[in-house]
Coordinates of C-alpha atoms (C1' of nucleotides) in Angstrom, one line a residue:
Chain A
X1 CA 45.8 194.3 191.8
X2 CA 44.3 191.1 192.5
X3 CA 43.2 188.6 190.5
X4 CA 41.0 185.5 190.6
X5 CA 42.5 181.7 190.3
X6 CA 41.2 181.0 186.8
X7 CA 43.0 184.3 185.5
X8 CA 46.3 183.6 187.1
X9 CA 46.2 179.6 185.6
X10 CA 45.6 181.6 182.6
X11 CA 48.3 184.2 182.9
X12 CA 50.6 181.4 184.1
X13 CA 50.0 179.0 180.9
X14 CA 50.2 181.8 178.3
X15 CA 53.5 182.4 179.7
X16 CA 54.8 178.9 179.4
X17 CA 53.6 178.4 176.2
X18 CA 55.2 182.0 174.9
X19 CA 58.6 181.1 176.7
X20 CA 58.5 177.5 174.4
X21 CA 56.8 178.1 170.9
X22 CA 57.1 182.1 171.1
X23 CA 54.4 184.8 170.6
X24 CA 51.6 184.8 169.3
X25 CA 50.1 182.1 171.8
X26 CA 46.9 180.5 170.0
X27 CA 43.7 180.1 171.8
X28 CA 44.2 176.2 171.0
X29 CA 47.6 175.9 172.6
X30 CA 46.2 177.3 175.6
X31 CA 43.3 175.2 175.5
X32 CA 45.6 172.3 175.0
X33 CA 47.6 173.2 177.9
X34 CA 44.7 173.9 180.2
X35 CA 42.5 171.0 179.6
X36 CA 39.6 173.1 178.3
X37 CA 38.1 174.2 175.8
X38 CA 38.7 176.3 173.1
X39 CA 35.6 178.5 173.4
X40 CA 36.2 179.0 176.8
X41 CA 39.4 180.5 175.9
X42 CA 38.4 182.8 174.2
X43 CA 36.1 183.9 177.0
X44 CA 38.8 184.4 179.2
X45 CA 40.9 186.3 176.8
X46 CA 38.6 188.8 176.4
X47 CA 38.5 189.3 180.3
X48 CA 41.9 189.7 180.3
X49 CA 42.2 191.5 177.4
X50 CA 39.9 194.2 179.5
X51 CA 42.1 193.9 182.5
X52 CA 45.0 195.1 180.1
X53 CA 46.7 191.8 181.2
X54 CA 47.2 190.6 177.4
X55 CA 47.3 191.7 174.0
X56 CA 44.4 190.1 171.7
X57 CA 43.3 190.5 168.4
X58 CA 40.5 188.1 167.4
X59 CA 41.7 185.0 165.3
X60 CA 45.3 186.4 165.9
X61 CA 46.2 184.9 169.2
X62 CA 47.7 186.7 172.1
X63 CA 50.8 187.9 174.3
X64 CA 51.2 189.3 177.8
X65 CA 51.6 192.8 178.4
X66 CA 54.0 194.0 180.9
X67 CA 51.6 194.0 183.8
X68 CA 50.3 190.4 182.7
X69 CA 54.4 189.2 182.3
X70 CA 54.8 190.6 185.7
X71 CA 51.9 188.6 187.2
X72 CA 52.8 185.4 185.4
X73 CA 56.7 185.7 186.7
X74 CA 55.0 186.4 190.5
X75 CA 53.2 183.0 190.0
X76 CA 56.3 181.0 188.8
X77 CA 58.4 182.4 191.3
X78 CA 55.7 181.5 193.6
X79 CA 55.4 177.6 192.6
X80 CA 59.1 177.3 192.7
X81 CA 59.9 178.6 195.7
X82 CA 57.0 176.5 197.4
X83 CA 58.3 173.3 195.4
X84 CA 61.6 174.0 197.3
X85 CA 60.1 174.2 200.4
X86 CA 58.3 170.6 199.9
X87 CA 61.8 168.7 199.1
X88 CA 64.2 170.9 201.2
X89 CA 62.1 171.5 204.3
X90 CA 59.4 168.6 204.0
X91 CA 61.3 165.4 202.1
X92 CA 59.3 165.6 199.2
X93 CA 60.7 164.3 196.3
X94 CA 60.7 166.1 193.1
X95 CA 58.1 164.3 191.5
X96 CA 55.3 164.6 193.9
X97 CA 55.5 168.5 194.4
X98 CA 53.9 169.6 191.3
X99 CA 50.3 169.2 192.2
X100 CA 50.6 170.8 195.7
X101 CA 52.3 174.0 194.4
X102 CA 49.9 174.3 191.7
X103 CA 47.9 175.3 194.5
X104 CA 50.3 176.7 196.9
X105 CA 51.0 179.4 194.4
X106 CA 47.9 181.0 194.2
X107 CA 48.1 182.1 198.2
X108 CA 47.6 185.7 198.4
X109 CA 50.2 187.2 200.6
X110 CA 53.8 189.3 199.8
X111 CA 55.1 189.3 203.3
X112 CA 54.6 185.4 203.2
X113 CA 56.3 184.5 199.9
X114 CA 59.3 186.7 200.6
X115 CA 59.9 185.3 204.1
X116 CA 59.6 182.1 202.4
X117 CA 62.4 182.9 200.0
X118 CA 64.6 184.3 203.3
X119 CA 63.7 180.7 205.2
X120 CA 65.1 178.6 202.1
X121 CA 67.8 180.8 202.0
X122 CA 67.0 182.7 198.4
X123 CA 67.4 179.4 196.2
X124 CA 68.1 180.4 192.6
X125 CA 67.0 177.1 190.9
X126 CA 63.9 175.0 192.0
X127 CA 64.1 170.9 192.5
X128 CA 63.9 170.6 189.0
X129 CA 66.5 173.2 187.7
X130 CA 64.6 176.0 186.8
X131 CA 65.8 179.5 188.1
X132 CA 63.3 181.4 190.6
X133 CA 62.6 184.7 189.6
X134 CA 63.5 187.6 192.5
X135 CA 60.8 190.2 194.1
X136 CA 61.2 191.9 190.9
X137 CA 60.3 189.3 188.3
X138 CA 63.9 189.2 187.1
X139 CA 65.9 185.9 186.9
X140 CA 68.9 185.0 185.2
X141 CA 69.3 182.1 182.6
X142 CA 71.6 179.9 183.3
X143 CA 73.9 178.6 180.7
X144 CA 73.0 175.1 179.3
X145 CA 72.6 172.9 176.6
X146 CA 70.7 169.9 176.1
X147 CA 72.4 166.7 176.7
X148 CA 71.7 165.5 173.3
X149 CA 73.8 168.7 172.2
X150 CA 76.7 167.6 174.2
X151 CA 79.9 166.7 172.4
X152 CA 81.5 163.6 172.8
X153 CA 84.0 163.2 175.9
X154 CA 82.8 166.6 176.9
X155 CA 82.5 166.6 180.9
X156 CA 79.3 168.3 181.8
X157 CA 76.8 168.2 184.9
X158 CA 73.3 167.6 185.1
X159 CA 71.6 171.2 185.7
X160 CA 68.1 170.5 184.8
X161 CA 64.9 168.8 183.1
X162 CA 63.0 169.9 180.5
X163 CA 60.6 167.9 181.0
X164 CA 58.3 167.5 184.7
X165 CA 56.2 164.2 183.9
X166 CA 56.4 161.8 187.3
X167 CA 56.8 158.6 185.4
X168 CA 59.9 160.7 183.5
X169 CA 61.3 162.1 187.2
X170 CA 60.9 158.3 188.4
X171 CA 63.0 157.0 185.4
X172 CA 65.7 159.5 186.3
X173 CA 66.1 158.8 189.7
X174 CA 66.0 154.7 189.3
X175 CA 69.3 155.6 186.3
X176 CA 70.8 157.9 189.6
X177 CA 70.7 160.8 187.2
X178 CA 69.9 163.7 189.6
X179 CA 70.7 167.3 189.1
X180 CA 74.4 167.8 189.7
X181 CA 75.8 164.6 188.7
X182 CA 78.5 164.9 186.7
X183 CA 78.4 162.6 183.3
X184 CA 80.5 162.2 179.8
X185 CA 78.6 161.3 176.6
X186 CA 81.1 158.0 175.5
X187 CA 79.2 157.4 172.6
X188 CA 76.0 158.1 170.4
X189 CA 74.4 155.4 168.8
X190 CA 73.8 156.0 164.9
X191 CA 71.0 154.0 164.5
X192 CA 68.2 155.7 166.8
X193 CA 70.5 158.5 168.0
X194 CA 70.5 156.4 171.9
X195 CA 73.6 157.7 174.4
X196 CA 76.0 156.2 176.3
X197 CA 77.6 157.9 178.9
X198 CA 79.4 157.9 182.2
X199 CA 77.6 158.9 185.1
X200 CA 80.5 160.1 187.5
X201 CA 82.6 157.3 187.8
X202 CA 80.3 154.4 187.8
X203 CA 79.6 152.1 184.8
X204 CA 78.3 153.2 181.6
X205 CA 74.4 153.9 181.2
X206 CA 72.6 153.7 177.8
X207 CA 69.5 156.5 177.3
X208 CA 67.4 157.3 174.5
X209 CA 67.8 160.0 172.3
X210 CA 64.3 161.0 173.8
X211 CA 65.3 160.8 177.5
X212 CA 68.8 162.7 176.3
X213 CA 66.7 165.5 174.4
X214 CA 64.9 166.6 178.0
X215 CA 68.2 166.9 179.9
X216 CA 69.9 170.0 180.5
X217 CA 73.8 170.0 181.4
X218 CA 76.5 172.6 182.0
X219 CA 79.7 171.7 180.3
X220 CA 82.4 171.8 183.0
X221 CA 85.9 172.7 180.9
X222 CA 86.4 174.5 177.9
X223 CA 87.7 171.8 176.2
X224 CA 86.3 171.6 172.3
Chain B
X1 CA 35.3 163.7 199.5
X2 CA 36.5 166.5 198.2
X3 CA 34.7 169.6 199.1
X4 CA 34.5 173.4 197.5
X5 CA 36.3 176.3 199.1
X6 CA 32.6 177.7 199.9
X7 CA 32.0 174.2 201.5
X8 CA 34.6 173.8 203.5
X9 CA 34.0 177.7 204.7
X10 CA 30.5 177.2 205.8
X11 CA 31.5 173.4 207.8
X12 CA 34.2 175.6 209.7
X13 CA 31.9 178.6 210.3
X14 CA 28.8 176.2 211.9
X15 CA 31.5 174.0 213.6
X16 CA 32.7 177.2 215.6
X17 CA 29.6 178.9 216.1
X18 CA 28.5 175.0 217.7
X19 CA 31.6 174.7 219.9
X20 CA 30.7 178.1 221.4
X21 CA 27.2 178.3 221.8
X22 CA 25.9 175.1 221.1
X23 CA 23.8 173.4 218.7
X24 CA 21.3 173.9 216.7
X25 CA 23.3 176.7 214.6
X26 CA 21.2 179.7 213.7
X27 CA 21.2 180.5 209.7
X28 CA 21.6 184.2 211.2
X29 CA 24.5 183.4 213.5
X30 CA 26.1 181.9 210.1
X31 CA 25.6 184.3 208.0
X32 CA 27.1 187.4 210.7
X33 CA 30.4 184.9 211.2
X34 CA 30.8 184.6 207.0
X35 CA 30.0 188.4 206.4
X36 CA 27.2 187.4 204.0
X37 CA 23.7 187.1 204.1
X38 CA 21.2 184.9 205.6
X39 CA 19.7 184.3 202.0
X40 CA 23.1 182.8 200.9
X41 CA 23.3 180.8 203.9
X42 CA 20.2 179.4 203.5
X43 CA 21.0 178.1 200.3
X44 CA 24.3 176.6 201.3
X45 CA 22.6 174.8 203.6
X46 CA 20.7 173.0 201.5
X47 CA 23.5 172.0 199.3
X48 CA 25.3 170.8 202.8
X49 CA 22.2 169.2 203.7
X50 CA 21.9 167.3 200.2
X51 CA 25.4 166.1 200.9
X52 CA 24.5 164.7 204.3
X53 CA 27.3 167.3 206.0
X54 CA 24.7 168.6 208.0
X55 CA 21.4 168.3 209.6
X56 CA 19.1 170.5 208.6
X57 CA 15.3 171.6 209.4
X58 CA 13.7 174.4 207.9
X59 CA 13.9 177.1 210.1
X60 CA 15.5 175.3 213.1
X61 CA 19.0 175.5 212.6
X62 CA 21.7 172.8 211.7
X63 CA 24.1 170.6 213.2
X64 CA 27.0 168.9 211.9
X65 CA 26.7 165.4 211.0
X66 CA 29.6 162.5 212.3
X67 CA 31.1 163.5 208.3
X68 CA 30.7 167.3 208.5
X69 CA 32.2 167.3 212.2
X70 CA 35.3 165.4 210.8
X71 CA 35.8 167.4 207.7
X72 CA 35.4 170.9 209.9
X73 CA 37.9 169.3 212.3
X74 CA 40.6 168.5 209.7
X75 CA 39.9 172.0 208.2
X76 CA 40.9 173.3 211.9
X77 CA 43.7 170.5 212.3
X78 CA 45.1 172.4 208.8
X79 CA 44.8 176.3 209.7
X80 CA 46.4 175.6 213.0
X81 CA 49.4 173.8 212.0
X82 CA 50.0 176.7 209.3
X83 CA 49.6 178.8 212.0
X84 CA 52.3 177.2 213.5
X85 CA 54.7 177.1 210.5
X86 CA 53.8 180.8 209.9
X87 CA 54.9 181.4 213.4
X88 CA 57.7 179.2 214.4
X89 CA 59.1 179.0 210.9
X90 CA 59.0 182.2 209.1
X91 CA 59.0 184.3 211.9
X92 CA 55.3 186.2 211.6
X93 CA 54.0 187.0 214.7
X94 CA 50.7 185.6 216.1
X95 CA 48.4 188.7 215.3
X96 CA 49.2 188.3 211.6
X97 CA 48.7 184.8 210.7
X98 CA 44.9 184.5 210.6
X99 CA 44.4 185.3 207.1
X100 CA 46.9 183.6 205.6
X101 CA 46.1 180.5 207.6
X102 CA 42.6 181.1 206.2
X103 CA 44.1 180.6 203.0
X104 CA 46.7 177.7 203.3
X105 CA 44.0 175.7 204.9
X106 CA 42.0 174.5 201.9
X107 CA 45.0 172.9 200.3
X108 CA 44.3 169.7 199.4
X109 CA 47.0 167.3 200.5
X110 CA 47.2 164.7 203.1
X111 CA 50.3 163.7 202.7
X112 CA 51.1 167.5 202.9
X113 CA 49.4 167.9 206.0
X114 CA 51.2 165.0 207.4
X115 CA 54.6 165.9 207.3
X116 CA 53.9 169.4 208.1
X117 CA 52.8 168.1 211.2
X118 CA 56.4 166.0 211.5
X119 CA 58.5 168.9 210.5
X120 CA 57.1 171.3 213.3
X121 CA 57.4 168.4 215.6
X122 CA 54.1 167.6 216.2
X123 CA 52.6 170.9 217.9
X124 CA 49.8 169.8 220.5
X125 CA 48.5 173.7 220.5
X126 CA 48.9 176.5 218.4
X127 CA 50.3 180.4 218.6
X128 CA 47.2 181.4 220.5
X129 CA 47.0 178.3 222.4
X130 CA 44.2 176.5 220.6
X131 CA 44.5 172.4 220.5
X132 CA 45.4 170.3 217.5
X133 CA 43.4 168.3 216.5
X134 CA 45.4 165.2 215.3
X135 CA 44.8 163.1 211.8
X136 CA 42.0 161.2 213.1
X137 CA 40.3 164.3 214.3
X138 CA 40.8 164.2 217.9
X139 CA 42.6 166.6 220.6
X140 CA 42.7 167.1 224.0
X141 CA 41.2 169.9 225.9
X142 CA 43.8 171.6 227.8
X143 CA 42.8 172.1 232.0
X144 CA 42.3 175.6 231.5
X145 CA 39.9 178.9 233.0
X146 CA 39.6 182.2 232.3
X147 CA 41.3 185.2 234.0
X148 CA 38.0 186.5 235.6
X149 CA 37.2 183.6 237.0
X150 CA 41.1 182.9 238.8
X151 CA 41.4 183.2 242.4
X152 CA 43.6 186.2 244.2
X153 CA 47.2 185.2 244.6
X154 CA 46.5 181.8 242.7
X155 CA 49.6 181.4 240.7
X156 CA 48.9 180.4 237.4
X157 CA 50.3 180.7 233.7
X158 CA 48.9 182.0 230.5
X159 CA 47.7 179.5 227.8
X160 CA 45.8 180.6 225.7
X161 CA 43.3 183.5 224.3
X162 CA 39.8 183.8 223.6
X163 CA 39.5 186.9 221.3
X164 CA 41.7 186.6 218.3
X165 CA 41.6 190.0 216.7
X166 CA 44.7 191.6 215.4
X167 CA 44.2 195.0 217.8
X168 CA 43.7 192.7 220.9
X169 CA 46.9 190.2 220.3
X170 CA 48.8 193.8 219.8
X171 CA 47.8 195.1 223.0
X172 CA 48.8 191.8 224.9
X173 CA 52.2 192.5 223.2
X174 CA 52.4 195.2 224.6
X175 CA 52.0 194.4 228.2
X176 CA 54.3 191.8 227.6
X177 CA 51.3 189.1 228.2
X178 CA 52.8 186.2 226.2
X179 CA 51.5 182.7 226.4
X180 CA 53.7 180.6 229.0
X181 CA 54.0 183.7 231.6
X182 CA 53.3 183.2 234.6
X183 CA 50.8 185.6 236.8
X184 CA 49.2 186.1 240.0
X185 CA 46.0 188.5 240.7
X186 CA 46.7 190.8 243.2
X187 CA 43.3 192.8 243.2
X188 CA 40.0 193.0 241.4
X189 CA 38.7 196.5 241.4
X190 CA 35.3 196.3 242.6
X191 CA 34.0 199.2 240.7
X192 CA 34.4 198.1 237.3
X193 CA 36.2 194.6 237.3
X194 CA 39.5 195.7 236.2
X195 CA 42.2 193.3 237.5
X196 CA 45.6 194.2 239.1
X197 CA 48.0 191.0 238.5
X198 CA 52.0 190.5 238.8
X199 CA 53.4 189.0 235.4
X200 CA 56.4 186.9 235.9
X201 CA 58.3 189.2 238.4
X202 CA 57.6 192.4 237.2
X203 CA 55.7 195.4 237.9
X204 CA 52.1 194.9 238.6
X205 CA 49.8 195.9 235.9
X206 CA 46.1 196.7 235.1
X207 CA 43.9 195.4 232.6
X208 CA 40.3 195.5 232.3
X209 CA 37.6 192.9 233.1
X210 CA 36.7 192.9 229.3
X211 CA 40.4 192.0 228.9
X212 CA 40.7 189.1 231.6
X213 CA 37.5 187.8 230.1
X214 CA 39.5 187.0 226.9
X215 CA 42.3 185.0 228.7
X216 CA 42.7 181.5 229.1
X217 CA 45.1 180.5 232.4
X218 CA 46.3 177.5 234.0
X219 CA 46.4 177.3 238.0
X220 CA 50.2 176.1 238.8
X221 CA 49.8 174.6 242.3
X222 CA 47.0 173.4 244.2
X223 CA 46.6 175.8 246.8
X224 CA 42.9 177.5 248.1
Chain C
dT1 C1' -5.0 183.3 221.4
dT2 C1' -4.1 186.7 219.1
dT3 C1' -0.3 190.0 217.4
dG4 C1' 3.6 191.9 217.0
dT5 C1' 8.4 191.5 215.6
dA6 C1' 12.3 189.0 214.3
dC7 C1' 14.1 185.4 212.1
dT8 C1' 14.2 182.6 208.2
dT9 C1' 13.2 180.9 203.6
dT10 C1' 11.4 181.8 198.8
dA11 C1' 11.8 184.2 194.4
dG12 C1' 14.0 185.8 190.7
dC13 C1' 18.5 187.8 189.3
dC14 C1' 23.7 188.3 188.5
dC15 C1' 28.4 187.3 187.6
dC16 C1' 32.1 183.6 187.0
dG17 C1' 34.0 180.2 184.2
dT18 C1' 32.9 175.9 181.6
dC19 C1' 30.6 173.8 177.6
dT20 C1' 28.1 172.6 173.3
dA21 C1' 26.7 173.9 169.2
dA22 C1' 26.5 177.3 165.1
dA23 C1' 28.6 180.7 162.7
dT24 C1' 32.8 183.2 161.3
dT25 C1' 37.5 183.9 159.9
dC26 C1' 42.0 182.0 158.2
dT27 C1' 45.3 179.3 155.3
dT28 C1' 46.4 176.8 152.1
dC29 C1' 46.5 174.7 148.0
dA30 C1' 44.7 173.3 143.7
Chain D
dT1 C1' 41.2 183.0 142.5
dG2 C1' 38.6 180.3 145.2
dA3 C1' 37.4 176.9 148.3
dA4 C1' 38.2 173.0 151.7
dG5 C1' 39.2 172.3 156.0
dA6 C1' 41.5 174.1 160.3
dA7 C1' 41.0 177.5 163.9
dT8 C1' 38.7 180.5 166.1
dT9 C1' 34.8 183.2 167.6
dT10 C1' 29.5 183.7 168.9
dA11 C1' 25.4 182.0 170.9
dG12 C1' 23.0 180.5 174.2
dA13 C1' 23.0 177.4 178.6
dC14 C1' 24.4 175.7 183.1
dG15 C1' 26.0 175.1 187.9
dG16 C1' 28.2 177.5 192.1
dG17 C1' 27.7 181.3 194.9
dG18 C1' 26.1 185.3 196.1
dC19 C1' 22.3 189.2 196.6
dT20 C1' 17.5 191.9 197.1
dA21 C1' 12.8 192.0 197.9
dA22 C1' 9.0 189.6 199.2
dA23 C1' 6.8 185.7 201.5
dG24 C1' 6.2 182.7 205.5
dT25 C1' 7.4 180.8 210.3
dA26 C1' 8.2 181.3 215.3
dC27 C1' 7.7 182.9 219.6
dA28 C1' 7.0 186.1 223.2
dA29 C1' 4.2 189.1 225.1
dA30 C1' -0.4 191.1 226.0

DNA sequence: TTTGTACTTTAGCCCCGTCTAAATTCTTCA
DNA sequence: TGAAGAATTTAGACGGGGCTAAAGTACAAA
């Protein structure tokens, strides 16, 4: 019932890759995400398979078992709740919390995490707009689309970020692109896909197509 | 500048033993406190000595160097601040927090601990009445004596506990012996050293000499 | 001064998680 | 169909941290 730090890290990595790119998850994808060597990954996969946390066929990648997915979801719950704590209570900014939450998520205590959840008033999303699973591992996906897929003049709210790199988040801060901001696409430049948008009721700003593809928005009216 | 989990645990153990029983600290004392084998302790002592965290002479015990003591104090600071957080913010009781704080104290982030300190409003004592070192490692000892050394009819306040075992703390709870309680010794039974005392303005209660030797009190007047 | 006993260290082994180098398997394309 | 090339796994090794068994050291008592 209790796993090592390394095992937990692998489970989370597999979960994340599966979420983005589907299953099965390749050895090299895990190695890349975890900054380690494929040979090391193979070793660990055997151990995880022995513990029935993953389904593993040599040369054909892995997927999480029910138990493995359960555990991964729990880790994500812990990670995101700690991020809320760091931002909401301790005053960290959203680009500073990842590293610390990576450590905190390994603290073993169900009571602790449940009480933390209550203390934070059961948040449903973390500071990056990612959903927080409940104690049973369930979470609801919010309706959201990429800003790059938002129609012209369609009012929307910024609800999440796909990219979590500090430099990206700092860039957003500098451009007043905070979660909850209302916005509307004014123009998409045909040459390179850059997007001009109105933020709240301020002056229009220009962001690259690259950035637009990293932002999740929710439309705020049902018009075309 | 950054140490492994095991190294940190050893430093803290050595610090604690030195605090209670003085220096040098024996291999077997460390082994007993850490629930490990003397042979394992010897192995680790060599490593800590190589890193100049302890002074170590074969067969003659160890003491912490300045650097080692600094690190141990920092760990204790972290441990005690986390205990405050768990009790004051998350509503844990004082007998539930030790295990969790043992894990939390290893989280590496100076910023985190400083912000936690501020968030808790820079407490000077943890839930067991133990002093919390400041960021520089300094802390002030409170004036305190053992309840077993308190004179008859001498008004005093319960300020700390020497024993941290859950069962002991729960026993105190059941007898309304909480930190901050005012008390006065009414009688010491000659037969076994049991102490009868008045707690606040309630009925007298009887505690064993054994228990009285685990409680720290501060006298509240200068009489006799 | 010697010796018995308790304490400590050494020697040698184990498991975890990682690595490099070499071998194997998969896949794709001519 | 049959390689070439990419991905993956195996083999063998290492450092961290722990254990047992055996050997060495200290110290108190005679």
